[in-house]
Coordinates of N, CA and C in Angstrom, one line a residue:
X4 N 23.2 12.3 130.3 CA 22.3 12.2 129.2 C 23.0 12.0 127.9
X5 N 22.2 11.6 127.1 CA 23.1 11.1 125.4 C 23.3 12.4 125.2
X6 N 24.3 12.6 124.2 CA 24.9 13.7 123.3 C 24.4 13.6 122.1
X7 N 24.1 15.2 121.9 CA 23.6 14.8 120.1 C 24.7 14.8 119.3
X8 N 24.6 14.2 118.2 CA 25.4 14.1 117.0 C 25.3 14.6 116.0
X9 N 26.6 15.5 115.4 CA 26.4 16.6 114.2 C 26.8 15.9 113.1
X10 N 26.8 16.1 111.7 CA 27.6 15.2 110.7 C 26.9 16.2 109.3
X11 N 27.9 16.1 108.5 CA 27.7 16.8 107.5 C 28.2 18.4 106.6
X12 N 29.3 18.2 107.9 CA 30.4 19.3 107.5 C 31.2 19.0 106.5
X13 N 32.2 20.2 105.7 CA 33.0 19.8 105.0 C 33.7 20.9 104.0
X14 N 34.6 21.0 103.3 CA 34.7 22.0 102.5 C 33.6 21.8 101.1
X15 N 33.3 23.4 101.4 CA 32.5 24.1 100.1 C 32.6 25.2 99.5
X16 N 32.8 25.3 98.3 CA 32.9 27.1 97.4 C 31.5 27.7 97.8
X17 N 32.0 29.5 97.7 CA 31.6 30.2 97.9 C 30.1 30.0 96.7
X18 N 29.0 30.2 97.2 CA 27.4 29.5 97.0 C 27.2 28.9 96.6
X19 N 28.0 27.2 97.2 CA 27.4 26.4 97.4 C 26.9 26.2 98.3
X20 N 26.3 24.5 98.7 CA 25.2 24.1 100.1 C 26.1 22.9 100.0
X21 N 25.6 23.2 101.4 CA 25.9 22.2 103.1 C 24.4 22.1 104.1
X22 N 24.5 20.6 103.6 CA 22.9 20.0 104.3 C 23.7 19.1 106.2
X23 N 23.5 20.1 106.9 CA 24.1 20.0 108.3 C 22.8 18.4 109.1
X24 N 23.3 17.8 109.3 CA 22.4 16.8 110.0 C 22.3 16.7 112.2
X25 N 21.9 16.7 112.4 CA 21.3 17.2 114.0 C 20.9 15.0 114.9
X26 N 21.8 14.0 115.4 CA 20.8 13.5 115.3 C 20.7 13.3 117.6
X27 N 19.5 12.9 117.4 CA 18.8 13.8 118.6 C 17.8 12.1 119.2
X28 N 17.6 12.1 120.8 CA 17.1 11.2 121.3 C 15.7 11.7 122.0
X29 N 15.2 11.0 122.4 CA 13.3 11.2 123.5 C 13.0 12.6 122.7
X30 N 12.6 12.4 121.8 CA 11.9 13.9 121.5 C 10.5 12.9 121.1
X31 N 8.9 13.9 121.8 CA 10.1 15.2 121.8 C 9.5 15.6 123.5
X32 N 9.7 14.6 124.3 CA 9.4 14.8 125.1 C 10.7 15.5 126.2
X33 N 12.1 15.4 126.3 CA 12.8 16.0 127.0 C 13.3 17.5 126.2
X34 N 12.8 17.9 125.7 CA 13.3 18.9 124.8 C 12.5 20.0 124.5
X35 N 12.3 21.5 124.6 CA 11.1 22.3 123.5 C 11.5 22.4 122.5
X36 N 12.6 22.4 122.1 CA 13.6 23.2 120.8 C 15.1 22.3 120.3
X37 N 15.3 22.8 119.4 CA 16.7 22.3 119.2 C 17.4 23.3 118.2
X38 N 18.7 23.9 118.8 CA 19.0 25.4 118.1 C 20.6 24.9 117.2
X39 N 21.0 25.2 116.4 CA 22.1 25.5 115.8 C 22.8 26.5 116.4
X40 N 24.3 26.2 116.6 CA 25.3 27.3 117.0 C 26.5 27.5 116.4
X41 N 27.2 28.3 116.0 CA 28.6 28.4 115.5 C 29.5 29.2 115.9
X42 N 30.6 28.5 115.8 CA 31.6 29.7 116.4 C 33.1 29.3 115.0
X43 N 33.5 30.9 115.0 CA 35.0 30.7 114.1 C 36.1 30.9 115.2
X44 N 37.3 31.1 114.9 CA 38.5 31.2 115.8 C 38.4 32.4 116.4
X45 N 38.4 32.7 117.3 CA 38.8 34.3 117.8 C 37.3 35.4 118.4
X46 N 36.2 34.0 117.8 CA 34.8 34.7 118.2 C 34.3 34.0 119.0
X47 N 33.0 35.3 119.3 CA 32.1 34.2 120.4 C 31.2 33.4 119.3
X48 N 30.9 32.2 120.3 CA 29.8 31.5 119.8 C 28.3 32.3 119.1
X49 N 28.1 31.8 118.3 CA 26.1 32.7 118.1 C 25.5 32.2 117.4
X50 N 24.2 32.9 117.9 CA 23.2 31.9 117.5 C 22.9 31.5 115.9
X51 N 22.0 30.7 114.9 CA 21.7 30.1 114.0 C 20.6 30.1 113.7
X52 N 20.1 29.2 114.4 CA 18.6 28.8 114.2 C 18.2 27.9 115.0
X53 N 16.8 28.0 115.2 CA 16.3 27.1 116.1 C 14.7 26.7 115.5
X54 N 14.5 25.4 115.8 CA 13.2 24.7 116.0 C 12.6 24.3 116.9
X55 N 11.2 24.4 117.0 CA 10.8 23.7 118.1 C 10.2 22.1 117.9
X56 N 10.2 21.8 118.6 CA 10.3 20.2 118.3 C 8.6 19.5 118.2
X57 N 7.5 20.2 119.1 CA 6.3 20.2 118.8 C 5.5 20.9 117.5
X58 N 5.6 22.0 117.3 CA 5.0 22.9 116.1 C 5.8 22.8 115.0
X59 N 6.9 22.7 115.0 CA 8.2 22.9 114.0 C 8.4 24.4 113.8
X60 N 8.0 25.7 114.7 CA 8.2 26.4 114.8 C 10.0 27.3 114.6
X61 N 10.0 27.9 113.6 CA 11.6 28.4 113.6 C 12.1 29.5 113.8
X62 N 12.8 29.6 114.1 CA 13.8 31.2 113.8 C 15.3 30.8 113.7
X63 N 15.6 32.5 112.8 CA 16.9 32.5 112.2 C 17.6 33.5 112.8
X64 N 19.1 33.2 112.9 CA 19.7 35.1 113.1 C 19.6 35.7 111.7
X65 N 19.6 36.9 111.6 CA 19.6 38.0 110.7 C 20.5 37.8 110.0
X66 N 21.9 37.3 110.0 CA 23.0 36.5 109.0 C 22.9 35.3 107.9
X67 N 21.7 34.8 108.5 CA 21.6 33.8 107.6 C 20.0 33.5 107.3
X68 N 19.4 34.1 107.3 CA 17.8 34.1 107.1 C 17.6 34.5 105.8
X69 N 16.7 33.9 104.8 CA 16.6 33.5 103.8 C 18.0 32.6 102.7
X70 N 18.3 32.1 103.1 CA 20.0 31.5 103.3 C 19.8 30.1 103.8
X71 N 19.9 29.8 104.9 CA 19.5 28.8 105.5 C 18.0 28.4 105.9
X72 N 17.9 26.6 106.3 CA 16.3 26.5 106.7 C 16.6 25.5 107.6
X73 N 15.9 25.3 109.0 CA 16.5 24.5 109.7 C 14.5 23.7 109.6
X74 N 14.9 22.4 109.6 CA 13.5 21.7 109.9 C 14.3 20.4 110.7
X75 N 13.0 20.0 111.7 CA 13.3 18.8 112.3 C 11.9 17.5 111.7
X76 N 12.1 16.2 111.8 CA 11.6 15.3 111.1 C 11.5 14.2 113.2
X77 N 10.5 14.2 113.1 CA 9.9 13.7 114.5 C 10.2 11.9 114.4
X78 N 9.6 11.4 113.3 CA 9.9 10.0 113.1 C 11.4 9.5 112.7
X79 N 12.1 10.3 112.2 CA 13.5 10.1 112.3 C 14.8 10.3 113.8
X80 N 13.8 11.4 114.3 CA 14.8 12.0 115.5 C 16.1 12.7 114.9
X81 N 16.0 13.3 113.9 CA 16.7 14.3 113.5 C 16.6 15.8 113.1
X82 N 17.6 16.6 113.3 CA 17.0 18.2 112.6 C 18.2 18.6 111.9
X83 N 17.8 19.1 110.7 CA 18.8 19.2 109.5 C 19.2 20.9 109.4
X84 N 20.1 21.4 109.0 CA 20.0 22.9 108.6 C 20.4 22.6 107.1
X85 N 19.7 23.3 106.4 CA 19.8 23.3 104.7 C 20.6 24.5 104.6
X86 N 21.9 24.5 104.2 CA 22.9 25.9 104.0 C 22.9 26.4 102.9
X87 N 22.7 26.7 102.2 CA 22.5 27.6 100.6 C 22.9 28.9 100.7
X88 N 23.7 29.5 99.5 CA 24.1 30.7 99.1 C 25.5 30.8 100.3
X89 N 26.1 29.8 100.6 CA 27.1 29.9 101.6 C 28.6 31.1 100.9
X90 N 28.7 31.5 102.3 CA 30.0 32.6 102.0 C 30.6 32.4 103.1
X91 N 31.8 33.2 102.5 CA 33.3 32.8 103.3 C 33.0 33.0 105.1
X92 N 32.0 34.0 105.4 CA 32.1 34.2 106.3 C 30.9 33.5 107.1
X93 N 30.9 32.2 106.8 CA 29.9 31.1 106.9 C 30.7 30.4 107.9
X94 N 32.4 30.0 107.4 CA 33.1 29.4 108.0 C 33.2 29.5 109.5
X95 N 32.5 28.0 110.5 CA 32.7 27.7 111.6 C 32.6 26.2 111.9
X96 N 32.4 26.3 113.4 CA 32.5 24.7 113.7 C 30.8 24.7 114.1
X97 N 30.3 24.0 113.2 CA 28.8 24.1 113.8 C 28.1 23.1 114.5
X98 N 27.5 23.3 115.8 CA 27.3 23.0 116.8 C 25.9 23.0 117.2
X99 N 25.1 21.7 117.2 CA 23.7 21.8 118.0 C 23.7 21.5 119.3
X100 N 22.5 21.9 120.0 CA 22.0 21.6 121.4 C 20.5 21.3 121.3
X101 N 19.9 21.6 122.3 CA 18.5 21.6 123.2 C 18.3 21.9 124.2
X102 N 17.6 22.9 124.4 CA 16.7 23.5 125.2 C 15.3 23.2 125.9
X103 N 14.9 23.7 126.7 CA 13.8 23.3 127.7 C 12.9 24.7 127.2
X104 N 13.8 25.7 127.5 CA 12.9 27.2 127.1 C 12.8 27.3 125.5
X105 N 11.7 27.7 125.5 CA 11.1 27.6 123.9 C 11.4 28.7 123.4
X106 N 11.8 29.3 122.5 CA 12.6 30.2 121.6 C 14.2 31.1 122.0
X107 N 14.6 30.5 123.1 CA 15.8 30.8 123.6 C 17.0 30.8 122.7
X108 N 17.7 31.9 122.3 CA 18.4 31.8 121.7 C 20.0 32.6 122.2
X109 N 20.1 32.1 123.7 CA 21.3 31.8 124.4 C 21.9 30.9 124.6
X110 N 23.3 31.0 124.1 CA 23.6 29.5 124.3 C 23.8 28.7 125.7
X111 N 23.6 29.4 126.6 CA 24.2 29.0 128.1 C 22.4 28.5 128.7
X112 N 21.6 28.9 127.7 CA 20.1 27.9 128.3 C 20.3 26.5 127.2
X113 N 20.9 25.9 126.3 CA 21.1 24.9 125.6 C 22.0 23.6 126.6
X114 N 21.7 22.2 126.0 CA 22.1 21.3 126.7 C 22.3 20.2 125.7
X115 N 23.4 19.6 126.0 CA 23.7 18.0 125.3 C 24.3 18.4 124.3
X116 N 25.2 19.2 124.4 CA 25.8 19.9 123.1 C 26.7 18.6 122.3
X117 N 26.4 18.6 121.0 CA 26.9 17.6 119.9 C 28.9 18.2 120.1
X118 N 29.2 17.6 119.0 CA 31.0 17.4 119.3 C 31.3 18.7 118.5
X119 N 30.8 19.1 117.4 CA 30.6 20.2 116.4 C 30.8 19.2 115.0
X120 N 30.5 20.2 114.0 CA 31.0 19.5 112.6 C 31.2 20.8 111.8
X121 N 32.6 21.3 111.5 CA 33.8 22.0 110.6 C 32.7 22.1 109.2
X122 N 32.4 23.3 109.0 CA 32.3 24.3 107.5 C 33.1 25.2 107.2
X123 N 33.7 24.7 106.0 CA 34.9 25.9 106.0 C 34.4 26.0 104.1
X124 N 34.0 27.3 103.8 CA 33.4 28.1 102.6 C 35.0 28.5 102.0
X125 N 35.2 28.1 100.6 CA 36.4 28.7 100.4 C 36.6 29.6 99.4
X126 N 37.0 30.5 98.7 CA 37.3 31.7 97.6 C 36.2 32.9 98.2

């Protein structure tokens, strides 16, 4: 199956924004969702956020909720994460997929995982 594609990483000071780009194929028919994931050196992966691809239905983890906004755009075939108020402990390699199960926020139910794209928050 295609692989999605992340883009939009990069260095940024402590609260600034990083507009994360998702880009994504057949939706939204092979897909329910499409989640954000991140991991830093020495951790496990965890979850972000997710959308669902029919309602635009979302959820956040507790670390980044009111902070971040994840929306997906159906006529583009993309889903963006809007990063705002970013801190040091923001820094990872961030990573989308898709899912079949609709609000799953495991990463071992996600599929077509993108290559990642590097945020690293500095001061």
């Amino acid at each position: 199956q295609a692989q999605l594609a992340e883009s939009g990483g990069g260095l940024v000071q402590t609260g600034g924004s990083k507009r994360l780009s998702c880009a994504v194929s057949e939706r939204p028919f092979s897909s329910a969702a499409v989640g954000w994931f991140r991991q830093a050196p020495g951790n496990e992966r965890e979850f972000v956020a997710l959308v669902t691809w029919r309602t635009g239905t979302t959820a956040y983890a507790d670390s980044v909720k009111g902070r971040f906004t994840i929306v997906r755009d159906k006529d583009k075939n993309m889903v963006y994460l809007q990063m705002n108020s970013l801190k040091a402990e923001d820094t990872a390699v961030y990573y989308c997929a898709e899912t079949v199960i609709v609000g799953s926020t495991h990463s071992v139910d996600y599929d077509n995982w993108g290559q990642g794209t590097q945020v690293t928050v500095s001061s």
